[in-house]
């Protein structure tokens, strides 16, 4: 999609479990943009046991960040493949170095920042199940699969991510507070970031639509 002769590049930010995956899926469907989730891409590599998958597995399982140089190299390659599309980036950048590197490779035009209360996030992650190959996310409270433990579309097994276990969740939230939050300021200074507050994705979604409708 072209806006004023330019392909829009969108970025979504938010703490682990803030609903980035859910909101991204809705954006992709409604506005027909390409979704690039760094977490999903890394999990695919782990699944197929590629060299990169083997290298990053321990970081993901512990809820630690993959080193910047690995991430920047990997994501630069991924972004090259979609340079002719309007895309929505999710999960990258997560550090100031990554944000600076991305700004040099491909500046983003719009940043959506999801702001969800801390207690909501902890509760939500503990009830989250995912379908690994598609990235579809379910929640045992408010977005149950039709058949317990099975993906609605393929019928394949759902799994709990190893980094959704309590110890790893605590670590991911700590990292988010100390290392990833400065990325929000990075984009605020460039005046392209907008906050969206809410406790559920259904509450946040109409606000995102109102904002994106002004752009598309
Ligand atoms: P959500 O809960 O919304 O799925 P998340 O932030 O917890 O989001 P992912 O974005 O799927 O999870 O990332 C999972 C893991 O992948 C991270 O904990 C980290 O180990 C690794 N990872 C993904 N993106 C990056 C990145 N940009 N830099 C470093 N590590 C990353």
Tab-separated table of C-alpha atoms and ligand atoms in Angstrom, residues 16-17 20 38-39 42-43 59-60 63-66 71 91-92 94 98 128 161 163 172, ligand 1:
chain	number	residue	atom	x	y	z
A	16	UNK	CA	5.829	-9.112	26.586
A	17	UNK	CA	2.215	-10.248	26.717
A	20	UNK	CA	1.353	-7.238	20.180
A	38	UNK	CA	11.327	-11.344	15.219
A	39	UNK	CA	10.167	-13.779	17.938
A	42	UNK	CA	13.519	-17.061	15.732
A	43	UNK	CA	11.117	-19.779	16.937
A	59	UNK	CA	18.359	-17.154	25.022
A	60	UNK	CA	14.720	-17.672	24.124
A	63	UNK	CA	13.735	-15.184	28.351
A	64	UNK	CA	17.064	-13.404	27.695
A	65	UNK	CA	17.769	-11.149	24.721
A	66	UNK	CA	19.590	-12.534	21.715
A	71	UNK	CA	19.705	-9.789	15.797
A	91	UNK	CA	9.647	-7.564	18.413
A	92	UNK	CA	12.507	-5.661	16.795
A	94	UNK	CA	14.323	-4.106	21.503
A	98	UNK	CA	18.946	-2.142	17.428
A	128	UNK	CA	-1.291	-18.336	26.927
A	161	UNK	CA	6.191	-21.357	25.219
A	163	UNK	CA	9.660	-18.547	28.110
A	172	UNK	CA	11.507	-10.793	30.233
B	1	LIG	P1	4.885	-11.473	23.136
B	1	LIG	O1	4.665	-11.823	24.551
B	1	LIG	O2	4.044	-10.320	22.651
B	1	LIG	O3	4.933	-12.645	22.197
B	1	LIG	P2	7.623	-11.215	23.670
B	1	LIG	O4	8.232	-9.876	23.624
B	1	LIG	O5	7.648	-11.864	24.941
B	1	LIG	O6	6.283	-10.873	23.024
B	1	LIG	P3	8.782	-12.366	21.269
B	1	LIG	O7	8.790	-11.018	20.624
B	1	LIG	O8	8.092	-13.455	20.594
B	1	LIG	O9	8.203	-12.328	22.729
B	1	LIG	O10	10.321	-12.749	21.540
B	1	LIG	C1	10.646	-13.927	22.231
B	1	LIG	C2	12.123	-13.985	22.530
B	1	LIG	O11	12.868	-13.908	21.301
B	1	LIG	C3	12.673	-12.859	23.381
B	1	LIG	O12	12.481	-13.097	24.766
B	1	LIG	C4	14.162	-12.913	22.980
B	1	LIG	O13	14.813	-14.010	23.583
B	1	LIG	C5	14.085	-13.194	21.494
B	1	LIG	N1	14.013	-11.952	20.695
B	1	LIG	C6	13.009	-11.598	19.842
B	1	LIG	N2	13.261	-10.405	19.288
B	1	LIG	C7	14.439	-9.979	19.799
B	1	LIG	C8	15.239	-8.817	19.636
B	1	LIG	N3	14.839	-7.817	18.838
B	1	LIG	N4	16.394	-8.728	20.328
B	1	LIG	C9	16.812	-9.718	21.126
B	1	LIG	N5	16.114	-10.839	21.355
B	1	LIG	C10	14.937	-10.982	20.691
